[in-house]
Backbone as numpy.savetxt, mean C-alpha at the origin, in Angstrom:
# Nx Ny Nz CAx CAy CAz Cx Cy Cz
-4.07 8.18 -8.79 -2.89 8.01 -9.62 -2.56 7.25 -10.71
-3.86 7.09 -11.14 -3.61 6.49 -12.40 -4.25 7.57 -13.72
-5.32 7.80 -13.44 -6.44 8.79 -14.16 -5.65 9.53 -15.19
-5.24 10.27 -15.01 -4.39 11.31 -15.30 -3.52 11.20 -16.87
-2.88 9.99 -15.98 -2.17 9.21 -17.13 -2.91 8.32 -18.29
-4.51 8.22 -18.26 -4.43 7.41 -19.30 -4.21 7.76 -20.79
-4.29 8.83 -20.92 -4.04 9.52 -21.94 -2.93 8.81 -23.13
-2.10 9.07 -21.65 -0.91 9.02 -22.50 -0.13 7.14 -22.61
-0.75 6.76 -21.25 -0.21 5.21 -21.47 -1.25 5.00 -22.65
-2.14 5.12 -23.17 -3.37 4.52 -24.48 -2.81 5.11 -25.35
-1.66 5.92 -25.38 -1.09 5.95 -26.48 0.09 4.59 -27.01
0.26 4.21 -25.57 1.37 2.99 -26.02 0.43 1.83 -26.32
-0.69 1.59 -25.71 -1.30 0.16 -25.67 -2.65 0.44 -25.21
-3.55 -0.25 -25.38 -4.69 0.02 -25.35 -5.21 -0.83 -23.96
-6.04 -1.14 -23.31 -6.23 -2.06 -21.72 -6.85 -2.25 -22.44
-7.45 -2.60 -23.11 -8.24 -3.77 -23.68 -6.80 -4.85 -24.32
-5.81 -4.13 -24.88 -4.86 -5.26 -25.42 -4.38 -6.07 -23.56
-4.35 -5.32 -23.11 -3.92 -6.01 -21.87 -4.76 -7.06 -21.22
-6.27 -6.55 -21.16 -7.07 -7.95 -20.93 -7.40 -8.66 -21.65
-6.61 -9.06 -22.74 -6.29 -10.00 -23.72 -5.31 -11.04 -23.32
-4.08 -10.18 -23.09 -3.20 -10.75 -23.08 -3.04 -11.45 -21.67
-3.84 -11.01 -20.19 -3.71 -12.05 -19.24 -4.60 -12.75 -19.57
-6.02 -12.85 -20.23 -7.04 -13.86 -20.06 -6.45 -14.94 -21.29
-5.86 -14.73 -21.99 -5.64 -15.22 -23.12 -5.14 -16.58 -22.63
-4.19 -16.40 -21.40 -3.02 -17.54 -20.67 -3.00 -17.79 -19.74
-2.92 -19.14 -19.49 -3.58 -19.84 -17.95 -1.96 -19.95 -17.50
-2.04 -19.94 -16.26 -0.90 -20.26 -15.63 -0.65 -21.64 -15.43
0.67 -22.13 -15.07 0.76 -23.05 -15.76 1.01 -23.95 -14.86
1.28 -25.02 -14.37 1.01 -26.04 -13.13 2.34 -25.74 -11.83
3.22 -25.65 -13.03 4.28 -24.54 -12.46 4.21 -23.44 -11.41
3.26 -22.92 -11.64 3.11 -21.46 -11.15 2.71 -21.02 -10.24
2.62 -22.01 -9.02 1.81 -22.91 -8.00 2.31 -21.18 -6.99
4.11 -20.97 -7.21 4.45 -20.00 -6.22 4.32 -18.71 -6.81
3.90 -18.14 -7.62 3.32 -17.13 -8.18 1.99 -17.05 -7.68
0.98 -18.14 -7.73 -0.40 -17.73 -6.98 -0.22 -16.85 -5.97
1.00 -17.01 -5.01 0.31 -16.93 -3.59 0.65 -15.74 -3.72
1.51 -14.91 -4.34 1.66 -13.19 -4.47 0.68 -12.70 -4.37
-0.80 -12.70 -5.45 -1.49 -12.32 -5.09 -3.01 -12.53 -3.71
-2.28 -13.78 -3.48 -3.10 -14.24 -2.28 -2.28 -13.51 -1.02
-1.57 -13.35 -1.05 -0.81 -12.32 0.07 -1.10 -11.43 0.24
-1.40 -10.45 -0.92 -1.46 -9.26 -1.01 -3.09 -8.66 -0.61
-3.76 -9.88 -0.73 -5.24 -10.13 -0.66 -5.54 -10.16 0.79
-4.91 -10.52 1.41 -4.90 -11.26 2.52 -4.30 -10.00 3.41
-3.05 -9.33 3.30 -2.94 -8.10 3.62 -4.13 -7.47 3.78
-4.27 -6.96 2.73 -5.44 -6.00 2.33 -7.02 -6.04 3.70
-7.05 -7.01 3.30 -8.13 -7.20 4.61 -7.80 -7.51 6.00
-6.50 -8.03 6.21 -6.02 -7.62 7.25 -6.01 -6.38 7.85
-5.28 -5.53 6.74 -4.70 -4.05 7.70 -6.26 -3.25 7.69
-7.59 -3.97 7.28 -8.43 -2.70 7.19 -9.24 -3.12 8.72
-8.67 -4.53 9.28 -9.48 -5.08 10.93 -9.21 -5.38 11.73
-7.56 -4.21 11.51 -6.96 -4.52 12.57 -7.12 -3.47 14.01
-6.89 -3.20 14.84 -7.17 -2.12 15.72 -6.59 -2.45 17.16
-6.56 -1.22 17.75 -6.44 -0.14 17.34 -5.31 0.94 16.00
-6.17 1.16 15.46 -5.01 2.21 14.30 -5.47 3.79 14.38
-4.79 4.18 14.80 -5.03 6.14 14.79 -5.49 6.71 14.03
-6.71 7.18 13.46 -7.56 8.08 12.77 -7.95 6.82 11.52
-7.93 5.53 11.44 -7.43 4.95 10.05 -9.15 3.93 10.54
-9.70 3.46 9.39 -10.77 2.65 9.54 -10.41 1.21 9.78
-10.84 1.02 10.90 -10.64 -0.84 12.11 -12.04 -0.99 11.58
-12.12 -2.26 12.25 -12.91 -3.16 12.49 -14.32 -2.99 13.29
-13.46 -1.77 14.45 -14.57 -0.87 15.50 -15.23 0.27 14.49
-14.32 0.78 13.88 -15.32 2.03 13.58 -14.38 2.63 11.97
-14.77 4.30 11.92 -14.93 4.71 10.55 -13.15 6.11 11.10
-12.53 5.57 12.49 -11.77 6.40 12.68 -12.27 7.97 12.25
-10.82 9.01 11.70 -11.38 10.04 11.48 -12.10 10.49 9.82
-12.71 9.41 9.72 -13.32 9.46 8.26 -15.10 9.34 8.63
-15.64 9.88 7.81 -17.02 9.88 8.28 -18.10 9.09 6.99
-16.97 8.73 5.82 -17.50 8.20 4.53 -17.20 7.61 4.01
-16.53 6.66 4.97 -16.40 4.86 4.97 -16.12 4.31 6.01
-16.31 3.21 5.47 -16.38 2.55 6.87 -15.58 0.67 6.53
-15.70 -0.58 7.69 -14.95 -1.49 7.74 -15.89 -2.23 5.86
-16.91 -1.65 5.79 -18.27 -2.02 4.69 -17.91 -1.92 3.42
-16.93 -0.23 3.39 -16.89 0.15 1.53 -15.34 0.10 1.52
-14.18 -0.98 2.71 -13.41 -1.39 2.49 -13.07 -3.32 2.00
-14.50 -3.98 2.07 -14.48 -4.63 2.10 -15.38 -4.78 0.65
-16.05 -3.94 0.24 -16.70 -3.46 -1.41 -15.28 -3.31 -2.01
-14.40 -2.32 -1.96 -12.93 -2.30 -2.39 -12.38 -2.91 -2.96
-11.91 -4.37 -1.51 -10.69 -4.73 -1.21 -11.40 -6.29 -2.44
-12.13 -6.43 -2.63 -12.80 -7.27 -3.98 -12.19 -7.24 -5.38
-12.56 -6.15 -5.29 -11.64 -5.66 -6.87 -10.16 -5.65 -6.90
-9.77 -5.33 -5.70 -8.39 -5.33 -5.32 -7.87 -6.63 -5.84
-8.55 -7.87 -4.93 -8.04 -9.11 -5.51 -8.16 -9.42 -6.78
-9.29 -9.15 -7.45 -9.13 -9.45 -9.26 -7.86 -8.74 -9.92
-7.83 -7.44 -8.87 -6.13 -6.89 -10.00 -5.06 -7.55 -9.36
-4.71 -7.72 -8.21 -3.77 -8.75 -8.33 -3.45 -9.70 -9.00
-4.55 -10.66 -8.81 -4.54 -11.98 -9.58 -4.39 -11.59 -11.05
-4.67 -10.74 -11.92 -4.48 -9.91 -13.05 -3.33 -9.87 -13.50
-2.84 -8.78 -12.21 -1.29 -8.58 -12.76 -0.35 -9.42 -12.28
-0.30 -10.64 -11.41 0.62 -11.62 -11.48 0.70 -12.23 -12.80
-0.08 -12.32 -13.12 -0.64 -13.64 -14.74 0.60 -12.11 -15.77
0.03 -10.55 -15.48 0.58 -9.62 -16.50 2.15 -9.83 -16.69
2.64 -9.56 -15.18 3.86 -9.99 -14.48 4.55 -11.03 -14.64
3.93 -12.58 -14.98 4.62 -13.88 -15.43 4.90 -13.87 -16.76
4.00 -12.95 -17.33 4.06 -13.62 -18.87 4.80 -12.51 -19.78
5.02 -11.27 -19.51 5.47 -9.91 -19.82 6.98 -10.63 -20.28
8.05 -9.89 -21.84 9.16 -10.86 -21.77 9.69 -9.50 -21.97
9.50 -8.15 -22.00 10.41 -7.17 -22.14 10.79 -6.76 -20.89
11.81 -5.04 -20.90 11.74 -4.95 -19.15 11.08 -4.46 -17.95
11.24 -4.19 -17.05 10.96 -4.10 -16.19 9.70 -2.36 -16.05
10.23 -1.39 -16.93 10.00 -0.41 -17.00 8.44 -0.29 -18.43
9.31 -1.42 -19.34 8.05 -1.85 -19.96 6.99 -2.14 -19.40
7.27 -2.88 -18.64 5.73 -3.54 -17.41 5.38 -2.86 -16.80
6.25 -1.44 -16.13 5.16 -0.90 -15.57 4.59 0.13 -16.37
4.59 -0.05 -17.43 3.64 0.84 -18.39 2.32 -0.03 -18.46
2.63 -1.69 -18.72 1.67 -2.38 -18.86 0.14 -1.89 -17.52
1.22 -2.22 -15.68 0.35 -2.14 -15.27 0.00 -0.68 -15.02
0.47 0.35 -15.65 -0.75 1.63 -15.31 -1.21 1.60 -16.37
-1.60 1.23 -17.50 -2.74 0.81 -17.94 -4.00 -0.02 -17.28
-3.10 -1.08 -17.22 -4.69 -2.13 -16.28 -4.66 -0.85 -15.15
-4.22 -0.47 -14.58 -4.37 0.13 -13.13 -5.55 1.87 -13.63
-5.93 1.87 -14.77 -6.59 3.31 -14.89 -8.10 2.93 -15.31
-8.29 1.63 -15.74 -9.85 0.58 -15.75 -9.84 0.40 -13.97
-8.61 -0.40 -13.43 -9.36 -1.19 -11.92 -9.24 0.21 -10.70
-9.00 1.01 -11.29 -8.71 2.11 -10.07 -10.29 2.86 -10.39
-10.78 2.98 -11.64 -12.56 3.45 -11.97 -13.61 2.56 -11.12
-12.97 1.48 -11.50 -13.91 0.10 -10.56 -14.08 0.18 -9.55
-12.47 0.39 -8.77 -12.04 0.60 -7.38 -13.64 1.79 -7.22
-13.23 2.44 -7.71 -13.90 3.85 -7.27 -15.39 3.64 -7.35
-16.09 2.60 -8.37 -17.46 2.35 -8.43 -17.92 1.77 -7.35
-17.37 0.91 -7.54 -17.92 -0.41 -6.17 -18.12 0.34 -4.79
-16.92 1.47 -4.36 -17.23 2.20 -3.41 -18.04 3.72 -3.46
-18.41 4.16 -4.90 -19.72 4.99 -4.75 -18.77 6.17 -4.85
-17.49 6.07 -5.33 -16.67 7.56 -5.39 -15.56 7.89 -4.21
-15.78 6.83 -3.01 -14.98 7.10 -2.10 -13.47 6.23 -2.29
-12.81 7.45 -2.11 -11.51 6.85 -1.89 -10.62 5.98 -1.07
-11.10 4.40 -1.15 -10.52 4.09 0.08 -9.21 3.62 -0.13
-9.04 3.15 -1.31 -7.51 2.00 -1.32 -6.95 1.83 -2.98
-6.58 3.85 -2.96 -6.24 3.68 -4.07 -4.74 3.76 -4.31
-4.17 4.13 -3.03 -2.81 3.62 -2.47 -1.90 2.60 -2.55
-3.13 1.50 -2.20 -2.75 0.26 -2.23 -3.00 -0.65 -3.61
-3.82 -0.04 -4.50 -4.26 -0.56 -5.63 -2.54 -0.28 -6.16
-2.32 1.15 -6.31 -0.89 1.42 -6.68 0.07 0.32 -6.53
0.63 0.54 -5.06 1.46 -0.09 -4.67 1.50 -1.69 -4.60
0.34 -1.99 -4.35 0.36 -3.62 -4.44 0.27 -4.40 -5.85
-0.62 -3.21 -6.58 -0.44 -3.78 -8.50 1.18 -4.02 -8.18
2.20 -2.95 -8.43 3.76 -3.30 -8.63 4.13 -4.15 -8.58
3.77 -4.98 -6.77 4.04 -6.02 -6.28 3.82 -6.98 -6.62
2.16 -6.99 -7.08 1.63 -8.28 -7.59 2.49 -8.54 -9.18
2.68 -7.43 -10.15 3.22 -7.81 -11.54 4.78 -8.05 -11.25
5.63 -7.81 -10.13 6.74 -7.80 -9.67 7.07 -9.52 -8.82
5.67 -9.86 -9.00 5.68 -11.28 -8.28 5.81 -12.03 -8.25
5.92 -11.79 -9.96 6.31 -13.39 -11.64 7.89 -13.71 -10.82
8.31 -12.98 -9.96 10.24 -13.16 -10.11 10.26 -14.18 -8.81
9.34 -14.49 -8.19 9.02 -15.45 -6.94 9.45 -17.12 -7.67
9.02 -16.67 -9.16 8.88 -18.41 -9.29 10.62 -18.35 -9.16
11.29 -17.93 -9.28 13.05 -17.90 -9.13 13.44 -17.80 -8.51
12.57 -18.03 -7.34 13.44 -18.32 -5.98 13.86 -16.85 -5.90
13.30 -15.78 -5.93 13.71 -14.16 -5.26 13.13 -13.99 -3.81
13.98 -13.33 -2.84 12.97 -12.75 -2.38 12.67 -12.08 -2.03
12.34 -11.05 -0.57 11.38 -9.82 -0.81 11.95 -9.55 -0.72
13.28 -9.12 -0.50 14.26 -7.73 -1.02 14.72 -7.92 -2.28
14.53 -8.53 -3.03 14.56 -8.88 -4.42 13.32 -8.00 -4.74
11.89 -8.98 -4.67 10.96 -8.22 -4.97 10.95 -6.54 -5.25
11.54 -6.33 -3.73 11.39 -4.37 -3.45 12.35 -4.03 -4.43
13.39 -4.57 -4.95 14.11 -3.48 -5.75 13.88 -3.82 -7.22
12.76 -5.21 -7.36 12.26 -5.23 -9.13 11.17 -4.05 -9.20
10.50 -4.28 -7.89 9.08 -2.66 -8.15 10.79 -1.31 -8.86
11.69 -1.37 -7.72 12.43 -0.06 -7.89 12.91 0.04 -9.39
12.88 -0.82 -10.01 13.38 -0.55 -11.16 12.60 -0.44 -12.47
11.25 -1.18 -12.03 10.10 -0.72 -12.58 9.53 0.54 -12.78
9.53 1.61 -11.76 9.34 2.99 -11.43 10.52 3.73 -11.48
11.87 3.62 -11.92 13.53 4.36 -11.87 12.54 5.35 -12.92
13.06 6.85 -11.90 12.83 8.04 -12.61 10.84 8.94 -12.16
10.16 7.42 -12.09 9.28 7.74 -11.88 8.49 9.67 -11.29
9.02 9.91 -10.45 9.23 11.28 -9.76 9.29 12.01 -10.68
10.50 11.91 -10.84 10.88 12.77 -11.45 9.86 12.89 -12.84
10.08 11.96 -14.06 9.18 12.25 -15.03 7.46 12.78 -14.54
6.76 12.82 -13.30 5.69 12.44 -13.50 5.23 13.99 -11.88
6.18 14.13 -11.52 5.95 15.41 -10.53 7.11 16.60 -10.69
8.36 16.24 -11.53 9.15 17.58 -11.70 8.81 18.37 -12.86
8.82 19.59 -12.90 8.04 20.76 -14.38 6.59 20.25 -14.37
6.06 20.06 -13.64 4.37 20.44 -13.35 3.79 21.14 -13.90
3.28 21.24 -15.18 2.70 22.45 -15.85 1.16 22.35 -15.19
0.56 23.62 -15.56 -0.63 23.74 -14.50 -1.83 24.14 -15.72
-1.64 22.90 -16.87 -2.50 22.93 -17.85 -3.58 22.07 -17.67
-3.80 21.49 -16.80 -4.91 20.59 -16.38 -4.53 20.72 -14.88
-5.85 20.09 -13.66 -6.21 20.30 -12.38 -5.48 19.32 -11.66
-4.49 19.47 -11.04 -2.92 18.40 -10.36 -4.39 17.83 -9.58
-3.39 16.44 -9.07 -3.87 15.47 -8.27 -3.85 16.38 -6.74
-4.02 15.86 -6.12 -3.63 15.84 -4.21 -2.20 15.36 -4.39
-1.82 14.68 -4.54 0.03 13.97 -4.57 0.81 15.23 -5.70
0.24 15.18 -6.66 1.36 16.45 -7.22 1.22 18.04 -6.30
-0.04 18.14 -6.11 0.08 19.58 -5.49 0.93 19.76 -4.21
0.92 18.31 -3.59 2.02 18.15 -2.23 3.78 18.28 -2.63
3.47 17.94 -3.58 4.80 17.87 -4.34 5.66 19.25 -4.40
4.95 19.93 -5.07 4.97 21.54 -5.29 5.05 21.99 -4.37
4.29 22.06 -3.31 4.40 23.10 -2.46 5.46 22.84 -1.36
5.60 20.88 -0.97 6.40 20.29 0.35 7.57 20.03 -0.77
7.70 19.26 -1.46 8.49 18.24 -1.75 8.16 16.56 -1.78
7.18 16.70 -1.11 6.26 15.21 -0.91 6.12 14.14 -2.05
6.95 13.35 -2.00 6.70 12.66 -3.19 5.70 11.63 -2.98
5.95 10.98 -1.71 4.43 9.82 -0.57 4.75 8.43 -1.87
3.56 8.65 -2.26 3.46 6.57 -2.62 4.69 6.09 -3.79
5.07 7.47 -5.04 5.93 7.40 -6.08 7.01 7.19 -5.07
7.60 8.21 -4.52 9.04 8.14 -4.12 9.11 6.64 -3.22
8.38 6.48 -2.39 8.35 4.96 -1.87 8.32 3.88 -2.51
7.75 3.33 -3.43 8.29 2.80 -4.48 8.90 2.91 -5.77
9.81 4.14 -5.94 10.93 4.24 -6.54 12.08 3.39 -6.23
12.13 3.84 -4.34 13.17 3.39 -3.96 13.07 2.26 -3.18
12.22 1.30 -3.81 11.71 -0.10 -3.46 11.39 -0.29 -1.93
10.86 0.29 -1.11 9.74 0.22 -0.18 11.02 0.08 0.84
11.67 1.41 1.16 12.82 1.66 2.14 11.79 1.81 3.68
10.33 2.13 3.69 10.57 1.99 4.91 9.45 1.11 5.38
9.08 -0.39 4.68 8.94 -1.47 5.08 9.90 -2.13 5.51
10.67 -2.21 4.45 11.91 -2.98 4.90 12.47 -2.66 6.15
13.19 -1.17 6.00 13.50 -0.75 7.43 12.46 -0.83 8.42
11.46 -0.58 8.64 10.55 -0.20 9.93 9.29 -1.17 9.74
8.69 -1.16 8.59 7.72 -1.96 8.95 7.44 -3.84 9.35
8.67 -3.91 8.17 8.96 -5.63 8.58 9.38 -6.10 10.22
10.80 -5.19 9.81 11.59 -5.51 11.78 9.91 -5.18 12.74
9.78 -4.18 12.95 8.57 -4.03 13.51 7.89 -5.39 13.58
7.32 -6.16 12.96 6.26 -7.11 13.05 7.28 -8.43 13.43
8.77 -8.13 12.89 9.08 -9.50 13.19 9.39 -9.26 15.03
9.83 -7.99 15.24 9.95 -8.00 16.97 8.77 -8.51 17.76
7.85 -7.92 17.13 6.57 -7.89 17.76 6.49 -9.38 18.07
6.46 -10.27 17.03 6.01 -11.76 16.59 7.27 -11.87 18.13
8.60 -12.04 17.77 9.24 -12.32 18.96 9.50 -12.22 19.95
8.11 -11.10 20.51 7.97 -10.79 22.00 6.81 -11.88 21.83
6.07 -12.43 21.49 4.77 -13.60 21.99 3.47 -12.48 21.47
3.57 -11.54 20.76 2.65 -10.56 20.56 1.63 -11.49 18.86
-0.14 -11.57 19.73 -0.65 -12.16 18.51 -0.63 -11.60 17.41
-1.30 -11.39 16.13 -1.51 -11.05 14.55 -1.65 -10.02 14.57
-2.54 -9.34 15.54 -3.46 -8.17 15.68 -2.27 -6.74 15.99
-1.95 -7.83 17.26 -1.36 -6.91 18.05 0.41 -6.28 17.30
0.55 -7.40 16.79 2.04 -7.35 15.62 1.88 -6.02 14.50
0.72 -5.97 13.85 0.32 -5.83 13.40 0.20 -4.23 13.30
-0.02 -4.01 14.39 -0.43 -2.56 15.29 1.05 -2.21 15.74
1.87 -3.19 15.83 3.39 -2.51 16.62 3.58 -1.40 14.88
3.87 -3.00 14.16 4.45 -2.90 12.86 4.12 -1.36 12.11
2.51 -1.01 12.47 1.80 0.13 11.97 2.55 1.40 12.25
2.89 1.26 13.85 3.67 2.71 14.61 5.29 2.63 14.18
5.76 1.35 13.58 6.67 1.94 13.29 7.30 2.44 11.97
6.11 2.16 10.48 5.75 3.26 9.84 5.92 4.28 10.22
4.45 4.54 10.86 4.12 5.89 10.88 5.19 6.81 11.35
6.86 6.05 11.75 7.74 7.06 12.22 8.53 7.31 11.53
8.36 7.29 10.42 9.44 7.96 9.35 8.59 7.92 7.50
7.24 7.38 7.62 6.30 7.15 6.36 5.77 8.97 6.02
6.52 9.53 4.78 6.05 10.19 4.46 4.49 10.88 4.08
3.30 10.99 4.78 2.47 10.74 4.65 1.85 11.66 3.82
1.46 11.26 2.70 0.44 12.51 1.84 -0.71 12.75 2.83
-1.66 11.24 2.49 -3.01 11.52 3.26 -2.91 12.75 4.85
-1.83 12.42 5.65 -1.70 12.98 6.73 -2.02 14.55 6.34
-0.86 15.35 5.16 -0.58 16.54 5.05 -2.06 17.10 4.48
-2.14 16.43 3.57 -3.32 16.65 2.55 -4.42 16.96 2.96
-4.69 16.09 4.44 -6.15 16.53 5.51 -5.86 17.30 6.06
-4.96 17.93 7.13 -4.32 18.59 8.24 -3.85 19.82 7.87
-2.89 19.53 6.84 -1.56 20.46 6.55 -0.39 20.05 7.33
0.57 20.57 6.40 2.23 20.19 6.58 2.61 19.76 7.95
1.92 21.05 9.08 3.28 20.65 10.43 2.12 19.09 10.99
1.12 18.47 10.80 0.65 17.70 11.52 1.49 16.11 10.69
2.45 16.22 9.77 3.42 15.16 9.56 4.19 15.04 10.87
5.04 16.34 10.69 6.05 15.75 12.25 5.11 15.56 13.12
3.87 15.90 13.40 3.36 15.62 14.79 2.90 14.18 14.62
3.01 13.30 13.67 2.28 12.07 13.60 3.39 11.22 14.07
4.36 11.41 13.27 5.88 11.11 13.68 6.35 10.99 14.91
5.98 11.94 15.30 7.10 12.29 16.77 5.82 11.59 17.64
4.43 11.29 17.44 3.23 10.57 18.55 3.61 9.44 18.17
4.25 8.56 16.78 4.44 7.37 17.02 5.86 6.68 17.79
6.53 8.13 17.55 7.75 7.68 18.47 7.72 7.20 19.84
6.84 8.45 20.18 6.32 8.41 21.76 5.62 7.42 22.04
4.70 6.43 21.39 3.90 5.20 21.55 5.29 4.17 21.70
6.15 4.10 20.84 7.10 3.38 20.96 7.99 3.13 22.14
8.55 4.57 22.61 9.40 4.94 23.70 8.59 4.77 25.15
7.28 4.55 24.80 6.23 4.06 26.04 5.64 2.30 26.09
6.39 2.32 25.02 6.64 -0.25 25.31 5.59 0.04 24.25
4.91 0.75 23.12 4.09 0.32 21.85 2.64 -0.74 22.26
2.83 -1.87 21.98 1.68 -2.72 22.63 1.55 -3.47 23.54
3.37 -3.52 24.01 3.30 -4.43 24.89 3.74 -3.58 26.57
2.94 -2.66 26.47 2.98 -2.14 28.06 1.49 -1.29 28.34
1.15 -1.19 29.61 -0.02 0.23 29.62 0.01 0.73 29.44
1.27 1.56 29.42 1.33 2.92 29.66 0.96 3.36 27.65
1.66 2.25 26.99 2.31 2.31 25.33 0.51 2.11 24.85
-0.69 1.38 25.22 -1.52 0.86 24.87 -2.63 2.64 25.11
-2.54 3.32 26.70 -3.20 4.29 26.97 -2.80 5.48 25.99
-1.29 5.39 25.50 -1.50 6.27 24.41 -1.44 5.79 23.16
-1.94 4.99 23.17 -2.03 4.55 21.11 -4.38 4.73 21.73
-4.46 4.66 23.04 -6.22 4.55 22.63 -6.18 6.57 22.67
-5.43 7.41 23.81 -5.33 8.33 23.73 -4.88 9.10 22.36
-4.13 8.97 21.45 -4.04 9.13 20.22 -5.21 8.88 18.93
-6.02 7.77 19.50 -7.10 7.19 18.37 -7.95 8.34 18.13
-8.19 9.02 19.54 -9.48 9.68 19.97 -8.49 11.21 19.53
-7.33 11.55 19.43 -6.96 12.73 18.93 -7.21 13.29 17.56
-6.35 12.20 16.53 -6.82 11.78 15.42 -8.21 11.69 15.13
-8.89 10.89 15.49 -10.04 11.22 15.25 -10.31 13.39 15.52
-10.93 13.31 16.26 -11.38 14.61 16.20 -10.45 15.56 15.52
-9.27 15.77 15.15 -8.56 16.61 14.58 -8.91 15.87 12.71
-9.48 14.98 12.65 -9.26 14.12 11.33 -7.81 13.88 10.76
-7.41 13.48 11.59 -5.75 13.38 11.15 -5.81 11.64 11.06
-5.34 11.17 9.50 -5.42 9.91 9.22 -4.26 9.65 8.69
-3.45 8.72 8.92 -1.98 8.33 8.39 -2.51 7.37 7.22
-3.08 7.25 6.25 -3.70 6.44 5.25 -2.48 5.55 4.58
-0.93 6.85 4.38 0.03 6.16 3.50 0.46 5.21 4.04
0.79 5.57 5.44 1.27 3.81 6.30 0.04 2.85 6.56
-0.98 3.24 6.67 -1.65 1.67 6.39 -1.93 0.93 4.95
-1.48 1.59 4.21 -1.25 1.28 2.54 0.22 0.43 2.96
1.19 0.88 3.24 2.37 0.37 3.68 2.16 -0.99 4.57
1.74 -0.59 5.35 1.58 -1.86 6.52 0.73 -3.07 5.63
-0.07 -2.82 4.76 -0.37 -4.21 3.87 0.41 -4.29 3.37
1.39 -3.55 2.46 2.87 -4.28 1.68 4.11 -4.90 2.81
3.61 -4.81 4.10 4.15 -5.17 5.20 4.07 -6.59 4.95
2.55 -6.68 5.73 2.37 -8.06 6.06 2.70 -8.64 4.40
2.09 -8.43 3.39 2.53 -9.45 2.53 3.97 -9.84 1.91
5.04 -9.11 2.76 5.97 -9.40 2.22 6.60 -10.06 3.28
5.87 -10.09 4.13 6.10 -11.08 5.61 5.92 -12.76 5.23
4.85 -12.34 4.90 4.39 -13.62 4.07 5.04 -14.28 2.76
5.59 -13.44 2.12 6.52 -13.81 1.09 7.70 -14.67 1.69
8.20 -13.77 3.09 9.54 -14.42 3.63 9.35 -15.75 3.74
7.90 -15.61 4.90 7.40 -16.69 5.60 6.25 -17.98 5.42
5.63 -17.42 4.63 4.69 -18.55 3.85 3.15 -18.38 5.17
4.02 -17.97 6.19 2.28 -17.70 6.99 3.19 -17.01 8.39
1.49 -16.62 8.98 2.26 -16.09 10.26 2.40 -16.78 11.20
2.90 -16.75 12.72 3.73 -17.76 13.47 2.69 -17.80 14.14
1.33 -16.84 14.37 1.04 -17.28 15.24 -0.78 -17.43 14.55
-1.79 -17.49 15.61 -2.95 -18.12 15.21 -3.32 -17.26 14.69
-4.41 -17.24 13.55 -5.13 -16.16 12.76 -7.07 -15.88 13.91
-6.65 -14.92 14.71 -7.51 -15.12 15.27 -7.95 -13.28 15.80
């Protein structure tokens, strides 16, 4: 998401300059609200990987469809994310230009953060998607000091990334190796996480958050509520990870399976739980991994905390 943009971004300013901008200034005593954004994102990232069951995904009980990663791989990467989210929220608070200029700074910082993420995971791509999406939200989180809610933060992310899909995916030239996301756009018009952030996280606002709130309203615990929110996300997310690993036909299959789980009652019924368990085995065997939905589950949890400051249930 970041590396192939590095040369262009470095022409606009160096990563070293961004680090200096972050480290040379301290958060004031009035910025306590801002500190919460990176904490919310970090909590969300750790919670997402622990949640079980998540068909095809890494959980506290196993690697799902993945043989090259586990919850330990995610733990290593999550430490990098925590640092990045903290740095980027400070960067957002101190930024004085427009939001698209802030996006340029976030991308420049992201080049190095992505490299560090891959270093600590020994080259395994665990969390590049949430580094990108969460990093944007962390930078936008400065607006929390102005009393803005989660919807407004999503609008800021959309403003930051206006034109992203057109600028980076339309008219691609074969003068360098294309990333997985670029290939999927060329082949199927899939915009993936770029399209999601440019639209201000519509899947989160319209599916993830309503699903999470519905689960809490029905008395679900934290784990089950997050599972329910994930299933809601899986019904709509243009999950490039699913397509990349299994072909385009797997995307409507995953979306329909998620709708079927909801129709069976999701986590609230025995039949819904059975279908979740069957999906776990099926996705593992067919190497289906809805990683894009998992990234947006982290965004969902973080934005719920923005709205409510805490979960309405015990953290167990």
